[in-house]
Each structure stands twice: as structure tokens, then as C-alpha cells.
CSV table of C-alpha atoms in Angstrom, one decimal:
chain,number,residue,atom,x,y,z
A,920,MET,CA,7.5,-54.3,58.5
A,921,LEU,CA,10.8,-56.1,59.2
A,922,GLN,CA,12.8,-53.7,56.6
A,923,VAL,CA,11.4,-50.6,58.4
A,924,ILE,CA,13.2,-51.7,61.9
A,925,GLU,CA,16.4,-53.1,60.2
A,926,THR,CA,16.3,-49.4,58.5
A,927,LYS,CA,15.9,-48.0,62.1
A,928,ASN,CA,18.3,-50.1,64.0
A,929,LYS,CA,21.0,-49.1,61.5
A,930,ILE,CA,20.1,-45.4,61.7
A,931,ARG,CA,20.4,-45.9,65.7
A,932,GLU,CA,23.9,-47.3,65.4
A,933,TYR,CA,25.4,-44.5,63.3
A,934,ILE,CA,24.1,-42.3,65.2
A,935,LEU,CA,25.4,-43.3,68.7
A,936,GLU,CA,28.7,-44.7,66.9
A,937,SER,CA,29.4,-41.2,65.4
A,938,THR,CA,28.3,-39.7,68.3
A,939,PHE,CA,29.2,-41.5,71.6
A,940,ASP,CA,25.8,-40.9,72.7
A,941,ASP,CA,24.5,-43.0,75.4
A,942,VAL,CA,22.0,-45.7,74.0
A,943,GLU,CA,19.2,-44.3,76.2
A,944,ASN,CA,19.3,-41.0,75.3
A,945,ILE,CA,18.1,-41.4,72.0
A,946,THR,CA,14.9,-43.0,71.2
A,947,ASP,CA,13.4,-43.0,67.7
A,948,GLU,CA,11.1,-39.9,68.6
A,949,THR,CA,14.0,-38.2,70.0
A,950,LEU,CA,14.9,-34.4,68.3
A,951,ILE,CA,18.1,-35.4,67.0
A,952,PHE,CA,18.8,-31.4,66.1
A,953,GLU,CA,17.0,-29.5,68.4
A,954,LYS,CA,18.3,-31.6,71.3
A,955,GLY,CA,22.2,-30.7,70.4
A,956,VAL,CA,22.5,-34.9,69.1
A,957,LEU,CA,23.7,-34.0,65.8
A,958,ASP,CA,25.0,-30.2,64.7
A,959,SER,CA,24.5,-29.0,61.3
A,960,MET,CA,28.2,-31.4,60.1
A,961,GLY,CA,26.0,-34.5,61.4
A,962,LEU,CA,23.5,-33.6,59.6
A,963,LEU,CA,26.2,-33.4,56.3
A,964,PHE,CA,28.0,-36.6,57.5
A,965,LEU,CA,24.1,-37.7,58.6
A,966,ILE,CA,23.2,-37.4,54.6
A,967,GLU,CA,26.6,-39.6,53.0
A,968,PHE,CA,25.6,-41.8,55.3
A,969,LEU,CA,22.4,-42.2,53.8
A,970,LYS,CA,23.8,-42.0,50.4
A,971,GLU,CA,26.4,-45.0,51.6
A,972,GLU,CA,24.0,-47.3,53.0
A,973,PHE,CA,20.8,-46.9,51.2
A,974,GLY,CA,22.0,-45.5,48.0
A,975,ILE,CA,19.7,-42.2,48.7
A,976,THR,CA,20.5,-38.8,47.4
A,977,THR,CA,19.0,-35.9,49.1
A,978,ASN,CA,18.3,-33.1,47.5
A,979,ASP,CA,18.3,-29.5,48.0
A,980,ASP,CA,14.8,-28.8,48.6
A,981,GLU,CA,14.4,-32.2,51.1
A,982,LEU,CA,16.5,-30.5,53.6
A,983,VAL,CA,13.6,-29.7,56.3
A,984,VAL,CA,13.0,-30.2,59.7
A,985,GLU,CA,10.3,-32.8,58.2
A,986,ASN,CA,12.4,-35.7,57.0
A,987,PHE,CA,15.3,-35.5,59.5
A,988,GLU,CA,14.2,-34.3,63.1
A,989,SER,CA,14.0,-37.8,64.4
A,990,ILE,CA,14.9,-41.3,63.3
A,991,ASN,CA,11.5,-41.9,62.7
A,992,ASN,CA,11.3,-39.3,60.5
A,993,ILE,CA,14.3,-40.5,58.7
A,994,VAL,CA,12.5,-43.5,58.1
A,995,ALA,CA,10.2,-42.2,56.8
A,996,PHE,CA,12.2,-39.9,54.3
A,997,ILE,CA,14.0,-43.0,53.6
A,998,GLU,CA,11.1,-45.5,52.8
A,999,ASN,CA,9.2,-42.3,50.7
A,1000,LYS,CA,12.7,-42.3,48.5
A,1001,LEU,CA,12.9,-46.3,48.1
B,1082,MET,CA,15.8,-8.9,94.0
B,1083,ASN,CA,17.2,-7.8,91.5
B,1084,THR,CA,15.0,-4.4,90.7
B,1085,THR,CA,17.8,-4.0,87.3
B,1086,LEU,CA,15.2,-3.1,84.2
B,1087,LYS,CA,16.0,-4.2,80.6
B,1088,LYS,CA,15.8,-1.4,78.0
B,1089,PRO,CA,12.4,-2.7,75.5
B,1090,PHE,CA,13.7,-4.3,73.2
B,1091,THR,CA,13.6,-1.7,70.2
B,1092,LYS,CA,15.5,-2.2,66.5
B,1093,ASP,CA,17.6,0.9,67.7
B,1094,ILE,CA,18.9,-0.6,70.8
B,1095,LEU,CA,22.5,-0.8,69.9
B,1096,HIS,CA,22.6,2.4,69.0
B,1097,ILE,CA,25.8,4.3,70.9
B,1098,ASP,CA,24.7,7.6,72.0
B,1099,ASP,CA,28.4,8.7,73.4
B,1100,ILE,CA,29.8,7.3,70.1
B,1101,GLU,CA,33.0,9.5,71.1
B,1102,SER,CA,33.9,7.5,74.5
B,1103,VAL,CA,33.5,4.4,72.9
B,1104,CYS,CA,36.0,5.1,70.0
B,1105,ASN,CA,38.2,6.7,72.6
B,1106,GLU,CA,37.8,3.7,74.9
B,1107,ILE,CA,38.8,1.0,72.0
B,1108,ILE,CA,42.1,3.3,71.2
B,1109,ALA,CA,43.1,4.2,75.1
B,1110,LYS,CA,43.0,0.1,75.2
B,1111,MET,CA,44.8,-0.3,71.8
B,1112,ARG,CA,47.5,1.6,73.6
B,1113,THR,CA,47.7,0.1,76.4
B,1114,ASP,CA,47.8,-3.6,74.6
B,1115,VAL,CA,50.2,-3.2,72.1
B,1116,ALA,CA,52.6,-1.3,73.6
B,1117,LYS,CA,52.6,-2.3,78.0
B,1118,LYS,CA,50.7,-5.9,77.2
B,1119,LEU,CA,52.5,-7.4,74.0
B,1120,GLN,CA,55.6,-4.2,73.7
B,1121,ARG,CA,55.0,-4.1,70.5
B,1122,ARG,CA,55.8,-0.4,68.4
B,1123,GLY,CA,52.3,0.0,66.3
B,1124,ALA,CA,50.4,-1.9,64.1
B,1125,VAL,CA,50.3,-4.0,60.7
B,1126,ILE,CA,47.0,-3.8,59.5
B,1127,GLY,CA,45.3,-6.1,56.5
B,1128,ILE,CA,42.8,-4.1,54.5
B,1129,SER,CA,40.2,-5.4,51.8
B,1130,GLY,CA,37.9,-2.4,51.9
B,1131,GLY,CA,35.4,-3.7,54.0
B,1132,ILE,CA,34.0,-2.1,56.6
B,1133,ASP,CA,35.8,-4.0,59.7
B,1134,SER,CA,39.3,-3.8,58.7
B,1135,SER,CA,38.2,-0.3,57.5
B,1136,ALA,CA,37.1,0.7,60.8
B,1137,CYS,CA,39.9,-1.2,62.6
B,1138,LEU,CA,42.4,1.2,60.0
B,1139,ALA,CA,40.7,4.1,61.3
B,1140,LEU,CA,41.2,3.1,65.0
B,1141,SER,CA,45.0,2.4,64.3
B,1142,ALA,CA,45.5,5.5,63.1
B,1143,LYS,CA,43.8,7.3,66.0
B,1144,ALA,CA,45.8,5.0,68.6
B,1145,PHE,CA,49.4,4.7,66.7
B,1146,GLY,CA,49.3,7.9,64.8
B,1147,PRO,CA,48.7,7.2,60.8
B,1148,LYS,CA,52.6,6.7,60.8
B,1149,ASN,CA,53.0,4.2,62.7
B,1150,VAL,CA,50.5,2.6,61.2
B,1151,THR,CA,51.2,-0.2,58.0
B,1152,ALA,CA,48.4,-1.5,56.0
B,1153,ILE,CA,49.0,-4.1,53.9
B,1154,MET,CA,46.5,-5.5,50.9
B,1155,LEU,CA,46.2,-8.8,50.2
B,1156,PRO,CA,44.5,-9.5,46.8
B,1157,GLU,CA,44.7,-13.0,45.2
B,1158,GLN,CA,43.5,-13.6,41.8
B,1159,ASP,CA,39.9,-14.2,42.5
B,1160,SER,CA,39.4,-10.3,44.8
B,1161,SER,CA,38.0,-7.7,43.0
B,1162,ASP,CA,39.0,-4.8,41.7
B,1163,ASP,CA,36.4,-2.8,44.1
B,1164,SER,CA,38.4,-4.0,47.2
B,1165,ARG,CA,41.4,-2.3,46.3
B,1166,ASN,CA,40.6,1.1,44.8
B,1167,LEU,CA,38.5,1.1,48.2
B,1168,ALA,CA,41.4,0.2,50.2
B,1169,GLU,CA,44.1,2.6,48.5
B,1170,GLU,CA,41.1,5.4,49.4
B,1171,LEU,CA,40.5,4.4,53.0
B,1172,ALA,CA,44.2,4.5,54.0
B,1173,ALA,CA,44.8,8.3,52.0
B,1174,ALA,CA,41.7,9.2,53.6
B,1175,PHE,CA,43.5,8.7,57.3
B,1176,GLY,CA,47.3,9.7,56.1
B,1177,VAL,CA,48.3,6.2,56.0
B,1178,THR,CA,51.5,6.5,53.7
B,1179,GLN,CA,53.1,2.8,54.9
B,1180,THR,CA,51.0,0.7,52.3
B,1181,LEU,CA,51.7,-2.1,50.6
B,1182,VAL,CA,49.7,-4.2,48.1
B,1183,GLU,CA,51.2,-8.1,48.7
B,1184,ASN,CA,49.7,-10.1,45.8
B,1185,ILE,CA,49.2,-14.4,47.6
B,1186,THR,CA,48.3,-15.6,44.2
B,1187,GLY,CA,51.5,-17.7,44.0
B,1188,ALA,CA,51.8,-18.3,47.4
B,1189,LEU,CA,47.8,-20.5,46.8
B,1190,GLU,CA,49.0,-21.7,43.3
B,1191,GLY,CA,52.1,-23.5,45.6
B,1192,PHE,CA,49.5,-24.7,47.8
B,1193,GLY,CA,46.7,-26.0,45.6
B,1194,CYS,CA,44.4,-23.5,46.9
B,1195,TYR,CA,42.9,-23.6,43.5
B,1196,ARG,CA,43.3,-26.8,42.4
B,1197,ARG,CA,42.1,-28.5,45.2
B,1198,ARG,CA,38.6,-26.1,45.4
B,1199,ASP,CA,38.5,-27.0,41.9
B,1200,GLU,CA,38.6,-30.6,42.2
B,1201,ALA,CA,36.5,-30.5,45.0
B,1202,ILE,CA,33.6,-28.2,42.6
B,1203,SER,CA,34.0,-31.0,39.5
B,1204,ARG,CA,32.9,-33.8,41.5
B,1205,VAL,CA,30.3,-31.9,42.7
B,1206,ILE,CA,28.9,-30.2,39.4
B,1207,THR,CA,30.8,-32.6,36.8
B,1208,ASP,CA,31.1,-30.2,33.5
B,1209,PHE,CA,32.7,-27.2,35.8
B,1210,ASP,CA,35.2,-25.3,33.9
B,1211,PRO,CA,37.0,-23.0,36.5
B,1212,SER,CA,39.0,-21.1,33.4
B,1213,VAL,CA,35.8,-19.6,32.5
B,1214,ASP,CA,33.0,-20.4,35.4
B,1215,LYS,CA,32.4,-18.6,38.7
B,1216,SER,CA,31.7,-20.6,41.8
B,1217,LYS,CA,30.3,-20.0,45.3
B,1218,ILE,CA,28.9,-21.8,48.2
B,1219,GLU,CA,26.0,-20.3,50.0
B,1220,ILE,CA,23.4,-21.5,52.7
B,1221,LYS,CA,20.4,-21.5,50.8
B,1222,GLN,CA,18.1,-22.5,53.7
B,1223,ASP,CA,15.7,-20.3,56.1
B,1224,PRO,CA,17.1,-19.0,59.2
B,1225,ALA,CA,13.9,-19.8,61.2
B,1226,SER,CA,14.3,-23.3,60.5
B,1227,SER,CA,15.3,-26.1,63.2
B,1228,LEU,CA,17.2,-27.9,60.9
B,1229,PRO,CA,20.7,-27.0,61.0
B,1230,PRO,CA,21.9,-24.9,57.8
B,1231,ALA,CA,23.8,-27.2,54.6
B,1232,PHE,CA,25.8,-25.4,52.2
B,1233,SER,CA,25.6,-25.8,48.9
B,1234,ILE,CA,27.5,-25.1,45.2
B,1235,THR,CA,26.2,-22.4,42.5
B,1236,VAL,CA,27.9,-22.0,39.5
B,1237,ILE,CA,27.1,-19.5,37.2
B,1238,ARG,CA,28.6,-19.5,33.8
B,1239,PRO,CA,29.4,-17.1,31.3
B,1240,ASN,CA,26.2,-16.4,30.1
B,1241,GLY,CA,24.3,-16.1,33.4
B,1242,GLU,CA,23.1,-19.8,34.1
B,1243,GLU,CA,23.3,-20.9,37.5
B,1244,VAL,CA,23.2,-24.0,38.1
B,1245,SER,CA,23.6,-25.5,42.5
B,1246,LYS,CA,23.2,-28.9,43.9
B,1247,LEU,CA,23.8,-29.6,48.1
B,1248,LEU,CA,27.4,-30.0,48.8
B,1249,PRO,CA,27.8,-33.5,49.8
B,1250,VAL,CA,30.1,-33.4,53.1
B,1251,LYS,CA,33.7,-34.4,51.5
B,1252,GLU,CA,33.2,-32.1,49.1
B,1253,TYR,CA,32.1,-29.4,51.3
B,1254,LEU,CA,35.3,-30.0,53.5
B,1255,GLN,CA,37.4,-29.8,50.5
B,1256,ILE,CA,36.3,-26.5,49.6
B,1257,VAL,CA,36.3,-24.6,52.8
B,1258,ALA,CA,39.9,-26.4,53.7
B,1259,ALA,CA,41.1,-25.3,50.1
B,1260,SER,CA,39.7,-21.6,50.7
B,1261,ASN,CA,41.2,-21.0,54.0
B,1262,PHE,CA,44.5,-21.2,52.2
B,1263,LYS,CA,44.1,-17.8,51.1
B,1264,GLN,CA,43.6,-16.2,55.1
B,1265,ARG,CA,45.8,-18.0,56.4
B,1266,SER,CA,48.2,-17.2,53.4
B,1267,ARG,CA,47.1,-13.6,54.9
B,1268,MET,CA,48.3,-14.2,58.1
B,1269,SER,CA,51.5,-15.8,57.7
B,1270,MET,CA,52.3,-12.5,55.5
B,1271,LEU,CA,51.0,-10.1,58.1
B,1272,TYR,CA,52.4,-11.6,60.5
B,1273,TYR,CA,56.0,-11.3,58.0
B,1274,HIS,CA,55.8,-7.5,58.4
B,1275,ALA,CA,55.0,-7.7,61.7
B,1276,GLU,CA,58.0,-9.4,63.0
B,1277,ARG,CA,59.9,-6.8,60.6
B,1278,LEU,CA,58.6,-3.8,61.6
B,1279,HIS,CA,58.3,-5.0,65.9
B,1280,ALA,CA,54.4,-4.0,65.4
B,1281,ALA,CA,51.3,-5.9,66.6
B,1282,VAL,CA,48.9,-7.3,64.1
B,1283,ILE,CA,45.5,-5.9,64.4
B,1284,GLY,CA,42.4,-8.4,64.1
B,1285,THR,CA,39.5,-7.2,62.0
B,1286,PRO,CA,36.8,-9.8,63.2
B,1287,ASN,CA,33.9,-8.3,64.6
B,1288,LYS,CA,31.2,-9.7,67.8
B,1289,HIS,CA,29.9,-12.1,64.7
B,1290,GLU,CA,32.3,-13.3,63.2
B,1291,VAL,CA,34.2,-14.1,66.6
B,1292,GLN,CA,31.1,-15.7,68.2
B,1293,GLN,CA,29.7,-17.3,65.0
B,1294,GLY,CA,32.7,-18.2,63.6
B,1295,PHE,CA,32.6,-16.9,60.8
B,1296,PHE,CA,36.7,-16.8,60.5
B,1297,VAL,CA,39.6,-18.8,59.8
B,1298,LYS,CA,41.1,-20.3,62.9
B,1299,TYR,CA,44.4,-19.4,62.7
B,1300,GLY,CA,43.8,-16.7,59.5
B,1301,ASP,CA,41.8,-14.4,60.0
B,1302,GLY,CA,41.5,-15.0,63.7
B,1303,GLY,CA,45.6,-15.0,64.1
B,1304,ALA,CA,46.6,-11.7,65.4
B,1305,ASP,CA,47.2,-10.2,68.3
B,1306,VAL,CA,44.3,-7.4,69.1
B,1307,MET,CA,41.1,-8.0,68.1
B,1308,PRO,CA,39.6,-4.5,68.7
B,1309,ILE,CA,36.1,-4.8,67.5
B,1310,GLY,CA,35.7,-8.3,68.7
B,1311,HIS,CA,33.5,-6.8,70.7
B,1312,LEU,CA,31.0,-5.1,69.1
B,1313,TYR,CA,28.1,-6.0,66.8
B,1314,LYS,CA,28.5,-5.1,63.0
B,1315,THR,CA,25.7,-2.2,63.2
B,1316,GLN,CA,28.0,-0.7,66.1
B,1317,VAL,CA,31.0,-1.3,63.7
B,1318,TYR,CA,28.9,1.1,61.1
B,1319,GLN,CA,28.3,3.1,63.6
B,1320,ILE,CA,32.2,4.1,64.7
B,1321,ALA,CA,33.4,3.7,61.3
B,1322,ALA,CA,30.6,6.9,60.1
B,1323,HIS,CA,32.3,8.7,63.3
B,1324,LEU,CA,35.5,8.3,62.1
B,1325,GLY,CA,35.3,9.6,58.6
B,1326,VAL,CA,35.8,6.0,56.8
B,1327,PRO,CA,34.8,7.0,53.4
B,1328,GLN,CA,31.2,6.7,51.9
B,1329,GLY,CA,32.1,4.0,49.0
B,1330,ILE,CA,32.6,1.5,52.5
B,1331,LEU,CA,30.3,2.6,54.2
B,1332,ASP,CA,27.6,1.9,51.5
B,1333,ARG,CA,29.2,-1.5,50.4
B,1334,THR,CA,26.8,-4.6,50.7
B,1335,PRO,CA,29.7,-6.8,53.1
B,1336,THR,CA,31.2,-9.6,50.9
B,1337,THR,CA,33.7,-12.2,51.7
B,1338,ASP,CA,35.7,-11.7,48.5
B,1339,THR,CA,37.2,-15.7,48.8
B,1340,TYR,CA,34.9,-17.5,46.1
B,1341,THR,CA,35.0,-16.5,42.0
B,1342,ALA,CA,31.0,-15.3,41.8
B,1343,GLU,CA,30.0,-12.4,44.0
B,1344,GLN,CA,28.9,-13.2,47.1
B,1345,THR,CA,27.3,-12.1,50.0
B,1346,GLN,CA,28.1,-12.5,53.7
B,1347,GLU,CA,24.4,-12.7,54.1
B,1348,ASP,CA,24.6,-15.8,51.1
B,1349,PHE,CA,27.2,-17.5,52.9
B,1350,PHE,CA,26.7,-17.4,56.1
B,1351,TYR,CA,24.6,-15.1,58.2
B,1352,GLN,CA,21.4,-16.1,56.3
B,1353,MET,CA,19.9,-12.9,56.5
B,1354,PRO,CA,20.9,-8.8,56.6
B,1355,HIS,CA,23.6,-8.0,59.3
B,1356,LYS,CA,21.0,-4.9,60.5
B,1357,GLU,CA,18.6,-7.5,61.5
B,1358,MET,CA,21.0,-10.3,62.8
B,1359,ASP,CA,22.4,-7.8,64.6
B,1360,LEU,CA,18.9,-7.8,66.8
B,1361,TYR,CA,18.7,-11.5,67.0
B,1362,TRP,CA,21.6,-12.0,68.5
B,1363,TYR,CA,21.5,-8.8,70.8
B,1364,GLY,CA,18.4,-10.3,71.5
B,1365,TRP,CA,19.3,-13.9,72.2
B,1366,GLU,CA,22.5,-12.9,73.8
B,1367,ASN,CA,20.6,-10.2,76.7
B,1368,GLY,CA,17.5,-13.2,77.3
B,1369,TYR,CA,14.8,-11.2,75.7
B,1370,SER,CA,12.2,-13.3,75.0
B,1371,ALA,CA,11.1,-14.6,71.6
B,1372,GLU,CA,7.6,-13.4,72.5
B,1373,GLU,CA,9.0,-9.9,72.8
B,1374,VAL,CA,11.4,-10.0,69.8
B,1375,SER,CA,9.0,-11.7,67.4
B,1376,LYS,CA,6.6,-8.4,67.9
B,1377,VAL,CA,9.3,-5.8,67.1
B,1378,MET,CA,10.9,-8.1,64.3
B,1379,GLY,CA,7.8,-9.0,62.3
B,1380,ARG,CA,8.5,-12.7,63.0
B,1381,THR,CA,6.4,-15.3,64.6
B,1382,ALA,CA,7.7,-16.4,67.8
B,1383,GLU,CA,8.3,-19.7,66.9
B,1384,GLU,CA,10.5,-18.3,63.7
B,1385,VAL,CA,12.6,-16.4,66.7
B,1386,GLU,CA,12.7,-19.2,68.8
B,1387,ASN,CA,14.7,-21.2,65.8
B,1388,ILE,CA,16.5,-18.5,65.0
B,1389,TYR,CA,17.7,-18.4,68.7
B,1390,LYS,CA,18.4,-22.0,68.0
B,1391,ASN,CA,20.4,-21.5,65.2
B,1392,MET,CA,22.6,-19.2,66.6
B,1393,GLU,CA,23.2,-21.0,70.3
B,1394,ARG,CA,24.1,-23.5,67.6
B,1395,LYS,CA,26.2,-21.9,65.5
B,1396,GLN,CA,28.1,-20.7,68.9
B,1397,LYS,CA,28.4,-24.4,70.4
B,1398,THR,CA,29.8,-25.8,67.0
B,1399,THR,CA,32.3,-23.8,66.5
B,1400,GLU,CA,33.7,-23.5,69.9
B,1401,TYR,CA,36.6,-25.3,68.5
B,1402,LEU,CA,38.1,-22.5,66.7
B,1403,ARG,CA,37.9,-20.5,69.8
B,1404,MET,CA,39.9,-22.8,71.9
B,1405,LYS,CA,44.0,-22.8,72.2
B,1406,PRO,CA,45.3,-26.2,71.9
B,1407,ILE,CA,44.8,-28.4,74.4
B,1408,PHE,CA,47.7,-29.6,76.6
């Protein structure tokens, strides 16, 4: 559980640092692509961040909305891969 | 109360009824823009054998007279021979005799275009051999997905075997940046000839390329006049056919002619055939509901909504390309 919280915080921190968005705008449920928080380049940089921070490699077939649409989904994706 | 009624959405909604008048309006505007606003004499245009540059050459020949148009083919080592043959046929069809071939391979080698691109590919597909393998980048996702598109690199071996991998961000950016030397070198060469002749450079991007950012800033986006920048590709085809562009060009699948492997514009960027994309773009731009469009296009309303979002996203994220320097 602690690990999940830590992962969540790292992702939120990454998104906030790279977008200069306000903390209150991004919850664990925010649809980060739908809301325009991250764009297509943002997705590529996020994939790079997951690799550097968690050692997670994203494959072509994993590039689906269910794995990336919110912080909660990204955390679930990471947990499944670890 | 606004009583203007929109036309019902149909697959023919982009058809230009009075094509002759539309062509004449573009031609008249080109004359005013080049002669009066820019104070230049005639036109220089890069031709590739593709539909957009062909339509622009046809319009230029009508606007300025064939003798005041210089058509320049700008091949490099990755260009297909078809492109050159079709470009020659096109210039002949419109009586343009001032045609030049400027091979930019040497310039690109000087910039390290091929080396820098191939280095990045080799970091992703380690046994890539640029001397025999062909390569291209493409989007493999469904355009109706609500996730933004990401590019994959595909390497094609001499035996036809294909290896494809999702491109990490650093390699994606390096491949694109290196490949963009091609369009920027072409732009430099076109301006050399335009300045030598005191002529204007005619830019060939169509409405989609301009609005969705499918052009290289200061590359093919660098021009003085863009006569088809407001037209959907479907309409560019209609104009080209009306003006008499050779059938071989009208029948050709639009390609990027940028990477060593054959690559359609659909694979590279648009994710769907241009006829479909035009209709979705028109629907989105003109406020047709996803539900109305879905009935005509044979997709669900949710899928059309996602395609709309994808288009909106592309327009927003490529705003940088259309911006002038900020000061």
C-alpha cells in the first residue's frame, strides 16, 4: 500500500513539474489526456519517465487509454508490470 | 434568432459545385498577392509528383503563364524514381519549360541528416543496417482511441521481414529533427532560385497540413504564397483534375517520400484515408454533432467524438509550428 502511494506521488509530482499545472487541477482520477494536461509529446515523455524511474518498458500493444488515462490507471499499469 | 440552416452532413459535402469559379478566384488572388503585395515576378515551385505540388503548379502556370514559372525537382537519395518521372510529366503538361533538378543529397550528407537519423534508429533496433534495410516511422494506433498517437519505427529487411518498435521520445525527436533537414534544404534551394529570379516561392501545403501541423516549420512551411492552404485534400484533387493534372498523379496514393521505406501519409500522420479525414475535419470544424457524422461515416458516435478530440489535439499541439517568432 505504501508503495502504491509513493508511486502515485512520484507520478503526480512528475506531471506537475512538467506541465506547471496547479496542484488542485490534477486529482488521481483526472483524465490527463482528455483534459489536455498532457499532449502526444507529453505521453512520450511520460513513457520515458516510467522507464527511467520504474524500469518499465511500454510496448506497442500496451499503448491503450486504459493504461494511461489517469494517475490511478498509470499506477495500476506500473503495478501490473512490476 | 439565427435562421441559417446547415446543409445536412453527407459524403459529398466537400464537393465544389462551381469549380471553374473557385479556380479563377485562386488564380486572381495569386496574381494580386505575388505582383502587388509581394512585388515579385513569377513563381518558383518545388514539384514532387504529388497532388498538392501538382495542383499548385497548374494554378501557377494559369496565374503567371508557363514561361514565368520555374519548377524545381529536389530529389535526394531516399526519393522514389516515380516522383521524378511524374514531376517531369506534370511540367510538360502545363508547358512549363523552366524545369530544374537540384539533387540535395550532398547538402543532406553535409548536415549529417542520414547519419543522425540512422544513429537514432540503431539505438532502438540495434541490428538495423542502413545500407540494406529500409525504415519508416508510423502511427499504429486507432484514430478513434482517446489516447494521443505515438510513433513506432519500422525496419524492413531485404527479405521483406518487418521489425517494429515503439519509439522512445529521444529517438523519435532525433529522427524527426534529422529528417526535417530535407524540407529545410529544399526551402533554402527554392529561395535561392526565387531570389535569383525575383520571383515568389509558392508553398504547397493544403488545409490539413497547415491546420494539423503536417509540415516542417521553415521547411515546406516556408513560402511566400500558399494557394491551397484553405482547401481540403479532396478539393485539391478536384481542382487538379479540373485543371488537367496527369492521371498518373491523380491515381497515386499520397506518400511522404521522406523515409527509405515506402510510406503513405496515412501511415505517417493521418491514420485514415484522406477522403475520410476530410469529412471528419469538416464535420468538426463546422459544428456537426458526432452523432450526425457517425451515421454517415459508419462509426459509433463515441468513435467520432474521439476523432474530433484527436483533431482538436493535433491543431492545439502544433500551434507552435504556425506561430511567428514572439517578441
